[in-house]
PDB file of C-alpha atoms in Angstrom:
ATOM      1  CA  UNK B   1      19.993-115.167  32.884  1.00 66.00           C
ATOM      2  CA  UNK B   2      16.344-114.147  33.136  1.00 79.00           C
ATOM      3  CA  UNK B   3      15.593-110.645  34.346  1.00 88.00           C
ATOM      4  CA  UNK B   4      14.378-110.561  37.933  1.00 95.00           C
ATOM      5  CA  UNK B   5      13.950-108.397  40.990  1.00 97.00           C
ATOM      6  CA  UNK B   6      15.851-110.138  43.747  1.00 97.00           C
ATOM      7  CA  UNK B   7      14.730-109.677  47.356  1.00 97.00           C
ATOM      8  CA  UNK B   8      17.237-110.132  50.196  1.00 98.00           C
ATOM      9  CA  UNK B   9      17.600-108.885  53.756  1.00 97.00           C
ATOM     10  CA  UNK B  10      20.369-107.062  55.593  1.00 97.00           C
ATOM     11  CA  UNK B  11      19.334-106.845  59.218  1.00 96.00           C
ATOM     12  CA  UNK B  12      16.076-104.897  59.322  1.00 97.00           C
ATOM     13  CA  UNK B  13      16.455-103.671  55.726  1.00 98.00           C
ATOM     14  CA  UNK B  14      14.920-105.328  52.696  1.00 98.00           C
ATOM     15  CA  UNK B  15      17.095-104.969  49.592  1.00 98.00           C
ATOM     16  CA  UNK B  16      15.417-105.146  46.178  1.00 98.00           C
ATOM     17  CA  UNK B  17      18.045-105.652  43.473  1.00 98.00           C
ATOM     18  CA  UNK B  18      17.266-105.129  39.787  1.00 98.00           C
ATOM     19  CA  UNK B  19      18.969-108.026  38.009  1.00 97.00           C
ATOM     20  CA  UNK B  20      19.103-107.803  34.233  1.00 95.00           C
ATOM     21  CA  UNK B  21      22.817-107.322  33.425  1.00 89.00           C
ATOM     22  CA  UNK B  22      22.425-108.323  29.775  1.00 89.00           C
ATOM     23  CA  UNK B  23      20.357-105.169  29.254  1.00 92.00           C
ATOM     24  CA  UNK B  24      22.011-102.907  31.858  1.00 94.00           C
ATOM     25  CA  UNK B  25      19.290-103.692  34.397  1.00 97.00           C
ATOM     26  CA  UNK B  26      16.448-102.608  32.139  1.00 95.00           C
ATOM     27  CA  UNK B  27      13.014-102.959  33.695  1.00 96.00           C
ATOM     28  CA  UNK B  28      10.197-105.259  32.695  1.00 92.00           C
ATOM     29  CA  UNK B  29       6.688-106.317  33.771  1.00 93.00           C
ATOM     30  CA  UNK B  30       7.970-109.243  35.827  1.00 93.00           C
ATOM     31  CA  UNK B  31       9.939-106.808  38.002  1.00 96.00           C
ATOM     32  CA  UNK B  32       6.988-104.475  38.530  1.00 96.00           C
ATOM     33  CA  UNK B  33       4.813-107.266  39.910  1.00 96.00           C
ATOM     34  CA  UNK B  34       7.641-108.590  42.074  1.00 97.00           C
ATOM     35  CA  UNK B  35       8.296-105.109  43.458  1.00 98.00           C
ATOM     36  CA  UNK B  36       4.670-104.592  44.445  1.00 98.00           C
ATOM     37  CA  UNK B  37       4.474-108.036  46.034  1.00 98.00           C
ATOM     38  CA  UNK B  38       7.696-107.578  48.014  1.00 98.00           C
ATOM     39  CA  UNK B  39       6.583-104.225  49.404  1.00 98.00           C
ATOM     40  CA  UNK B  40       3.124-105.550  50.284  1.00 97.00           C
ATOM     41  CA  UNK B  41       4.669-108.409  52.273  1.00 97.00           C
ATOM     42  CA  UNK B  42       7.237-106.163  53.966  1.00 98.00           C
ATOM     43  CA  UNK B  43       4.571-103.632  54.938  1.00 97.00           C
ATOM     44  CA  UNK B  44       3.088-105.998  57.507  1.00 95.00           C
ATOM     45  CA  UNK B  45       6.437-107.401  58.666  1.00 97.00           C
ATOM     46  CA  UNK B  46       7.550-105.521  61.814  1.00 96.00           C
ATOM     47  CA  UNK B  47      11.085-106.861  61.386  1.00 97.00           C
ATOM     48  CA  UNK B  48      11.472-104.801  58.199  1.00 98.00           C
ATOM     49  CA  UNK B  49      12.171-101.168  59.021  1.00 98.00           C
ATOM     50  CA  UNK B  50      13.460 -99.869  55.650  1.00 98.00           C
ATOM     51  CA  UNK B  51      13.857-100.864  52.010  1.00 98.00           C
ATOM     52  CA  UNK B  52      16.714-100.220  49.599  1.00 98.00           C
ATOM     53  CA  UNK B  53      16.452-100.458  45.799  1.00 98.00           C
ATOM     54  CA  UNK B  54      19.702-101.124  43.943  1.00 98.00           C
ATOM     55  CA  UNK B  55      20.935-102.434  40.616  1.00 98.00           C
ATOM     56  CA  UNK B  56      23.154-105.445  40.152  1.00 97.00           C
ATOM     57  CA  UNK B  57      26.720-104.547  39.224  1.00 95.00           C
ATOM     58  CA  UNK B  58      27.831-101.149  38.023  1.00 95.00           C
ATOM     59  CA  UNK B  59      24.490 -99.862  36.680  1.00 97.00           C
ATOM     60  CA  UNK B  60      21.404 -98.888  38.647  1.00 98.00           C
ATOM     61  CA  UNK B  61      18.849 -99.135  35.845  1.00 98.00           C
ATOM     62  CA  UNK B  62      18.808 -98.324  32.132  1.00 96.00           C
ATOM     63  CA  UNK B  63      15.034 -97.822  32.122  1.00 95.00           C
ATOM     64  CA  UNK B  64      12.756 -99.615  29.694  1.00 90.00           C
ATOM     65  CA  UNK B  65      13.950-102.362  27.351  1.00 87.00           C
ATOM     66  CA  UNK B  66      13.878-100.675  23.937  1.00 89.00           C
ATOM     67  CA  UNK B  67      13.742-104.004  22.114  1.00 90.00           C
ATOM     68  CA  UNK B  68      10.603-104.920  24.036  1.00 88.00           C
ATOM     69  CA  UNK B  69       9.129-101.478  23.363  1.00 90.00           C
ATOM     70  CA  UNK B  70       9.850-101.822  19.657  1.00 91.00           C
ATOM     71  CA  UNK B  71       8.148-105.222  19.633  1.00 91.00           C
ATOM     72  CA  UNK B  72       5.154-103.765  21.450  1.00 89.00           C
ATOM     73  CA  UNK B  73       4.617-101.338  18.574  1.00 91.00           C
ATOM     74  CA  UNK B  74       3.364-104.337  16.605  1.00 91.00           C
ATOM     75  CA  UNK B  75       0.789-105.127  19.273  1.00 93.00           C
ATOM     76  CA  UNK B  76      -2.352-103.294  20.323  1.00 93.00           C
ATOM     77  CA  UNK B  77      -1.702-100.103  22.355  1.00 91.00           C
ATOM     78  CA  UNK B  78      -3.480-101.716  25.289  1.00 92.00           C
ATOM     79  CA  UNK B  79      -0.524-104.082  25.715  1.00 89.00           C
ATOM     80  CA  UNK B  80       1.881-101.223  26.351  1.00 93.00           C
ATOM     81  CA  UNK B  81      -0.650 -99.395  28.509  1.00 93.00           C
ATOM     82  CA  UNK B  82      -0.952-102.494  30.680  1.00 94.00           C
ATOM     83  CA  UNK B  83       2.826-102.669  31.044  1.00 94.00           C
ATOM     84  CA  UNK B  84       3.007 -99.025  32.106  1.00 96.00           C
ATOM     85  CA  UNK B  85       0.194 -99.628  34.584  1.00 97.00           C
ATOM     86  CA  UNK B  86       2.413-102.304  36.129  1.00 96.00           C
ATOM     87  CA  UNK B  87       5.304 -99.860  36.467  1.00 97.00           C
ATOM     88  CA  UNK B  88       3.020 -97.236  37.925  1.00 98.00           C
ATOM     89  CA  UNK B  89       1.635 -99.715  40.446  1.00 98.00           C
ATOM     90  CA  UNK B  90       5.207-100.257  41.676  1.00 98.00           C
ATOM     91  CA  UNK B  91       5.885 -96.514  41.803  1.00 98.00           C
ATOM     92  CA  UNK B  92       2.723 -95.955  43.834  1.00 98.00           C
ATOM     93  CA  UNK B  93       3.613 -98.863  46.112  1.00 98.00           C
ATOM     94  CA  UNK B  94       6.981 -97.212  46.839  1.00 98.00           C
ATOM     95  CA  UNK B  95       5.377 -93.855  47.568  1.00 97.00           C
ATOM     96  CA  UNK B  96       2.736 -95.313  49.881  1.00 97.00           C
ATOM     97  CA  UNK B  97       4.977 -97.920  51.553  1.00 98.00           C
ATOM     98  CA  UNK B  98       4.855 -96.872  55.238  1.00 97.00           C
ATOM     99  CA  UNK B  99       8.605 -97.258  55.720  1.00 98.00           C
ATOM    100  CA  UNK B 100      11.591 -95.367  54.260  1.00 98.00           C
ATOM    101  CA  UNK B 101      12.767 -96.437  50.797  1.00 98.00           C
ATOM    102  CA  UNK B 102      16.302 -95.542  49.675  1.00 98.00           C
ATOM    103  CA  UNK B 103      17.664 -95.737  46.122  1.00 98.00           C
ATOM    104  CA  UNK B 104      21.318 -96.842  45.925  1.00 98.00           C
ATOM    105  CA  UNK B 105      22.497 -95.570  42.541  1.00 98.00           C
ATOM    106  CA  UNK B 106      25.652 -96.724  40.788  1.00 98.00           C
ATOM    107  CA  UNK B 107      26.405 -95.847  37.185  1.00 98.00           C
ATOM    108  CA  UNK B 108      23.395 -94.807  35.127  1.00 98.00           C
ATOM    109  CA  UNK B 109      19.817 -94.187  36.184  1.00 98.00           C
ATOM    110  CA  UNK B 110      18.131 -93.616  32.828  1.00 98.00           C
ATOM    111  CA  UNK B 111      14.529 -93.111  31.787  1.00 97.00           C
ATOM    112  CA  UNK B 112      12.284 -95.156  34.047  1.00 97.00           C
ATOM    113  CA  UNK B 113      15.380 -95.904  36.139  1.00 98.00           C
ATOM    114  CA  UNK B 114      15.610 -92.193  36.969  1.00 98.00           C
ATOM    115  CA  UNK B 115      11.876 -92.120  37.661  1.00 98.00           C
ATOM    116  CA  UNK B 116      12.276 -95.125  39.963  1.00 98.00           C
ATOM    117  CA  UNK B 117      15.044 -93.430  41.945  1.00 98.00           C
ATOM    118  CA  UNK B 118      12.955 -90.258  42.251  1.00 98.00           C
ATOM    119  CA  UNK B 119      10.029 -92.276  43.623  1.00 98.00           C
ATOM    120  CA  UNK B 120      12.161 -93.321  46.586  1.00 98.00           C
ATOM    121  CA  UNK B 121      12.221 -91.224  49.748  1.00 98.00           C
ATOM    122  CA  UNK B 122      15.996 -90.814  49.698  1.00 98.00           C
ATOM    123  CA  UNK B 123      18.786 -91.236  47.156  1.00 98.00           C
ATOM    124  CA  UNK B 124      22.392 -92.317  47.735  1.00 98.00           C
ATOM    125  CA  UNK B 125      24.494 -91.918  44.607  1.00 98.00           C
ATOM    126  CA  UNK B 126      28.033 -92.791  43.647  1.00 98.00           C
ATOM    127  CA  UNK B 127      29.907 -89.639  42.691  1.00 98.00           C
ATOM    128  CA  UNK B 128      30.329 -90.903  39.133  1.00 97.00           C
ATOM    129  CA  UNK B 129      26.645 -91.797  38.746  1.00 98.00           C
ATOM    130  CA  UNK B 130      24.670 -90.102  35.984  1.00 98.00           C
ATOM    131  CA  UNK B 131      20.942 -89.471  35.744  1.00 98.00           C
ATOM    132  CA  UNK B 132      19.125 -88.911  32.471  1.00 98.00           C
ATOM    133  CA  UNK B 133      15.488 -88.566  31.445  1.00 97.00           C
ATOM    134  CA  UNK B 134      16.303 -90.263  28.172  1.00 95.00           C
ATOM    135  CA  UNK B 135      12.752 -90.489  26.830  1.00 96.00           C
ATOM    136  CA  UNK B 136      12.902 -87.620  24.348  1.00 96.00           C
ATOM    137  CA  UNK B 137      16.126 -89.072  22.880  1.00 96.00           C
ATOM    138  CA  UNK B 138      14.005 -91.868  21.387  1.00 94.00           C
ATOM    139  CA  UNK B 139      10.876 -89.789  20.707  1.00 95.00           C
ATOM    140  CA  UNK B 140       9.054 -90.846  23.866  1.00 96.00           C
ATOM    141  CA  UNK B 141       7.570 -88.981  26.820  1.00 95.00           C
ATOM    142  CA  UNK B 142       8.197 -89.821  30.480  1.00 96.00           C
ATOM    143  CA  UNK B 143       6.489 -92.414  32.625  1.00 97.00           C
ATOM    144  CA  UNK B 144       7.042 -93.764  36.123  1.00 97.00           C
ATOM    145  CA  UNK B 145       6.112 -90.416  37.649  1.00 97.00           C
ATOM    146  CA  UNK B 146       9.267 -88.759  36.355  1.00 97.00           C
ATOM    147  CA  UNK B 147       7.516 -85.553  35.329  1.00 97.00           C
ATOM    148  CA  UNK B 148       5.597 -85.456  38.637  1.00 97.00           C
ATOM    149  CA  UNK B 149       8.718 -85.924  40.747  1.00 97.00           C
ATOM    150  CA  UNK B 150      10.928 -83.486  38.850  1.00 97.00           C
ATOM    151  CA  UNK B 151       8.223 -80.802  38.746  1.00 96.00           C
ATOM    152  CA  UNK B 152       8.091 -80.910  42.554  1.00 95.00           C
ATOM    153  CA  UNK B 153      11.812 -81.287  43.223  1.00 96.00           C
ATOM    154  CA  UNK B 154      13.219 -78.691  40.810  1.00 96.00           C
ATOM    155  CA  UNK B 155      12.368 -75.302  39.289  1.00 96.00           C
ATOM    156  CA  UNK B 156      10.066 -75.718  36.306  1.00 96.00           C
ATOM    157  CA  UNK B 157      12.701 -74.561  33.830  1.00 97.00           C
ATOM    158  CA  UNK B 158      15.264 -77.082  35.031  1.00 97.00           C
ATOM    159  CA  UNK B 159      12.700 -79.888  35.056  1.00 97.00           C
ATOM    160  CA  UNK B 160      11.728 -78.916  31.503  1.00 98.00           C
ATOM    161  CA  UNK B 161      15.386 -78.889  30.455  1.00 97.00           C
ATOM    162  CA  UNK B 162      16.025 -82.392  31.775  1.00 97.00           C
ATOM    163  CA  UNK B 163      12.837 -83.802  30.253  1.00 98.00           C
ATOM    164  CA  UNK B 164      12.990 -82.002  26.907  1.00 97.00           C
ATOM    165  CA  UNK B 165      16.702 -82.267  26.103  1.00 97.00           C
ATOM    166  CA  UNK B 166      17.357 -85.727  27.514  1.00 97.00           C
ATOM    167  CA  UNK B 167      20.738 -84.501  28.719  1.00 97.00           C
ATOM    168  CA  UNK B 168      22.633 -86.123  31.554  1.00 97.00           C
ATOM    169  CA  UNK B 169      22.938 -84.609  35.001  1.00 98.00           C
ATOM    170  CA  UNK B 170      25.656 -85.767  37.358  1.00 98.00           C
ATOM    171  CA  UNK B 171      25.283 -86.959  40.927  1.00 98.00           C
ATOM    172  CA  UNK B 172      27.172 -83.939  42.265  1.00 98.00           C
ATOM    173  CA  UNK B 173      24.745 -81.535  40.608  1.00 97.00           C
ATOM    174  CA  UNK B 174      21.723 -83.474  41.865  1.00 97.00           C
ATOM    175  CA  UNK B 175      23.256 -83.396  45.329  1.00 98.00           C
ATOM    176  CA  UNK B 176      23.672 -79.620  45.128  1.00 98.00           C
ATOM    177  CA  UNK B 177      20.008 -79.350  44.099  1.00 97.00           C
ATOM    178  CA  UNK B 178      18.978 -81.395  47.127  1.00 97.00           C
ATOM    179  CA  UNK B 179      17.663 -84.380  45.147  1.00 98.00           C
ATOM    180  CA  UNK B 180      20.467 -86.836  45.878  1.00 98.00           C
ATOM    181  CA  UNK B 181      20.828 -86.771  49.646  1.00 97.00           C
ATOM    182  CA  UNK B 182      24.222 -88.416  49.986  1.00 98.00           C
ATOM    183  CA  UNK B 183      27.206 -89.087  47.745  1.00 98.00           C
ATOM    184  CA  UNK B 184      29.753 -91.859  48.055  1.00 98.00           C
ATOM    185  CA  UNK B 185      32.657 -93.394  46.171  1.00 98.00           C
ATOM    186  CA  UNK B 186      31.944 -95.645  43.205  1.00 98.00           C
ATOM    187  CA  UNK B 187      30.977 -99.133  44.301  1.00 97.00           C
ATOM    188  CA  UNK B 188      29.877 -97.975  47.740  1.00 98.00           C
ATOM    189  CA  UNK B 189      26.273 -96.869  47.108  1.00 98.00           C
ATOM    190  CA  UNK B 190      24.625 -99.993  48.470  1.00 98.00           C
ATOM    191  CA  UNK B 191      26.781 -99.996  51.599  1.00 98.00           C
ATOM    192  CA  UNK B 192      26.100 -96.304  52.201  1.00 98.00           C
ATOM    193  CA  UNK B 193      22.367 -96.858  51.669  1.00 98.00           C
ATOM    194  CA  UNK B 194      22.361 -99.758  54.121  1.00 98.00           C
ATOM    195  CA  UNK B 195      24.145 -97.617  56.718  1.00 98.00           C
ATOM    196  CA  UNK B 196      21.546 -94.886  56.241  1.00 98.00           C
ATOM    197  CA  UNK B 197      18.742 -97.441  56.435  1.00 98.00           C
ATOM    198  CA  UNK B 198      20.137 -98.772  59.704  1.00 98.00           C
ATOM    199  CA  UNK B 199      20.096 -95.256  61.157  1.00 97.00           C
ATOM    200  CA  UNK B 200      16.486 -94.754  60.101  1.00 98.00           C
ATOM    201  CA  UNK B 201      15.552 -98.228  61.272  1.00 97.00           C
ATOM    202  CA  UNK B 202      16.685 -97.334  64.778  1.00 97.00           C
ATOM    203  CA  UNK B 203      14.062 -94.581  64.936  1.00 97.00           C
ATOM    204  CA  UNK B 204      10.422 -95.094  65.893  1.00 98.00           C
ATOM    205  CA  UNK B 205       8.786 -96.867  62.922  1.00 97.00           C
ATOM    206  CA  UNK B 206       5.392 -95.282  63.593  1.00 98.00           C
ATOM    207  CA  UNK B 207       7.004 -91.853  63.284  1.00 98.00           C
ATOM    208  CA  UNK B 208       8.684 -92.781  59.982  1.00 98.00           C
ATOM    209  CA  UNK B 209       5.250 -93.769  58.708  1.00 98.00           C
ATOM    210  CA  UNK B 210       3.716 -90.487  59.874  1.00 98.00           C
ATOM    211  CA  UNK B 211       6.461 -88.393  58.283  1.00 98.00           C
ATOM    212  CA  UNK B 212       6.094 -90.190  54.963  1.00 97.00           C
ATOM    213  CA  UNK B 213       2.314 -89.732  54.979  1.00 97.00           C
ATOM    214  CA  UNK B 214       2.657 -86.060  55.890  1.00 97.00           C
ATOM    215  CA  UNK B 215       5.090 -85.483  53.049  1.00 97.00           C
ATOM    216  CA  UNK B 216       2.830 -87.257  50.575  1.00 95.00           C
ATOM    217  CA  UNK B 217      -0.272 -85.302  51.633  1.00 96.00           C
ATOM    218  CA  UNK B 218       1.559 -81.966  51.734  1.00 96.00           C
ATOM    219  CA  UNK B 219       1.704 -81.974  47.935  1.00 87.00           C
ATOM    220  CA  UNK B 220      -2.063 -81.540  47.685  1.00 93.00           C
ATOM    221  CA  UNK B 221      -3.146 -80.043  51.027  1.00 97.00           C
ATOM    222  CA  UNK B 222      -3.591 -76.371  51.752  1.00 96.00           C
ATOM    223  CA  UNK B 223      -2.063 -75.117  55.000  1.00 96.00           C
ATOM    224  CA  UNK B 224      -5.145 -75.593  57.239  1.00 97.00           C
ATOM    225  CA  UNK B 225      -5.564 -79.177  56.033  1.00 97.00           C
ATOM    226  CA  UNK B 226      -1.886 -79.935  56.568  1.00 97.00           C
ATOM    227  CA  UNK B 227      -1.932 -78.380  60.040  1.00 98.00           C
ATOM    228  CA  UNK B 228      -4.901 -80.550  60.959  1.00 98.00           C
ATOM    229  CA  UNK B 229      -3.116 -83.640  59.670  1.00 97.00           C
ATOM    230  CA  UNK B 230       0.031 -82.730  61.618  1.00 97.00           C
ATOM    231  CA  UNK B 231      -2.062 -82.381  64.787  1.00 98.00           C
ATOM    232  CA  UNK B 232      -3.619 -85.790  64.191  1.00 98.00           C
ATOM    233  CA  UNK B 233      -0.266 -87.508  63.735  1.00 98.00           C
ATOM    234  CA  UNK B 234       1.418 -85.668  66.614  1.00 97.00           C
ATOM    235  CA  UNK B 235      -1.276 -86.689  69.112  1.00 97.00           C
ATOM    236  CA  UNK B 236      -1.292 -90.271  67.830  1.00 97.00           C
ATOM    237  CA  UNK B 237       2.486 -90.550  68.151  1.00 97.00           C
ATOM    238  CA  UNK B 238       2.645 -88.888  71.563  1.00 97.00           C
ATOM    239  CA  UNK B 239       0.317 -91.544  72.971  1.00 97.00           C
ATOM    240  CA  UNK B 240       2.056 -94.383  71.131  1.00 98.00           C
ATOM    241  CA  UNK B 241       4.297 -96.540  73.329  1.00 98.00           C
ATOM    242  CA  UNK B 242       7.294 -95.241  71.380  1.00 98.00           C
ATOM    243  CA  UNK B 243       6.437 -91.680  72.387  1.00 97.00           C
ATOM    244  CA  UNK B 244       7.007 -92.626  76.024  1.00 97.00           C
ATOM    245  CA  UNK B 245      10.179 -94.528  75.178  1.00 97.00           C
ATOM    246  CA  UNK B 246      11.631 -91.637  73.186  1.00 98.00           C
ATOM    247  CA  UNK B 247      10.890 -88.880  75.675  1.00 97.00           C
ATOM    248  CA  UNK B 248      12.041 -90.940  78.676  1.00 97.00           C
ATOM    249  CA  UNK B 249      15.288 -91.918  76.950  1.00 97.00           C
ATOM    250  CA  UNK B 250      16.018 -88.301  75.961  1.00 97.00           C
ATOM    251  CA  UNK B 251      15.419 -87.026  79.502  1.00 97.00           C
ATOM    252  CA  UNK B 252      17.594 -89.801  80.930  1.00 97.00           C
ATOM    253  CA  UNK B 253      20.257 -89.248  78.238  1.00 97.00           C
ATOM    254  CA  UNK B 254      19.958 -92.845  77.107  1.00 97.00           C
ATOM    255  CA  UNK B 255      19.678 -94.466  73.684  1.00 96.00           C
ATOM    256  CA  UNK B 256      16.045 -95.420  72.997  1.00 97.00           C
ATOM    257  CA  UNK B 257      15.048 -98.862  71.775  1.00 96.00           C
ATOM    258  CA  UNK B 258      11.776 -98.500  69.900  1.00 97.00           C
ATOM    259  CA  UNK B 259       9.130-101.154  69.370  1.00 94.00           C
TER     260      UNK B 259
END
């Protein structure tokens, strides 16, 4: 079966499933383009409130296809650079997608698979899932924003350990470090991610967009710039129709239904 990124819908959640079981859901250029396209379409679809990225079967994603990488060594370096640009376009699309994105991780998230999970806003992981920045194990350095994400999520020494040694880290440890938000039993990651997505989807979508933008900008802003951005978003959301719905529902002790 050809490798593909399958797009399906569960209520207001778009599910992107990495399908390449022959190679443990290894990634490839066709998936990068499909991922960018799916997110671009969903961005303007008001019926989509969240996205979940999962792997088919018992593995989230084994990262890059080493056979393809070996074959690329016989081609001009520009060929591999173009492939990585495709991956990075998908990573950036996830980060800038104005709706929550949740990774549902079963089994292994290795190499670019780990980077992909880290690019998501939230991670649900099966308790037996393992994460590994496997690049240095095959004399490669990270891509997919893995170094960027780990350097911001973990102390420098721990990020260096994971990247330099290529050793595995379990879901429980990542949960304790605050990287994996929720744990679940094996085989239940997608269901748990969909439940979480439904909870987020019931909240004001304009506010989810503001929170994601604020988090993204906070990485580079100094405090005055971030305070100004918070003011801008707060005022915009207060005068949004959902601001009235939310406040009125809270005061009346009712469940809000946001537009």
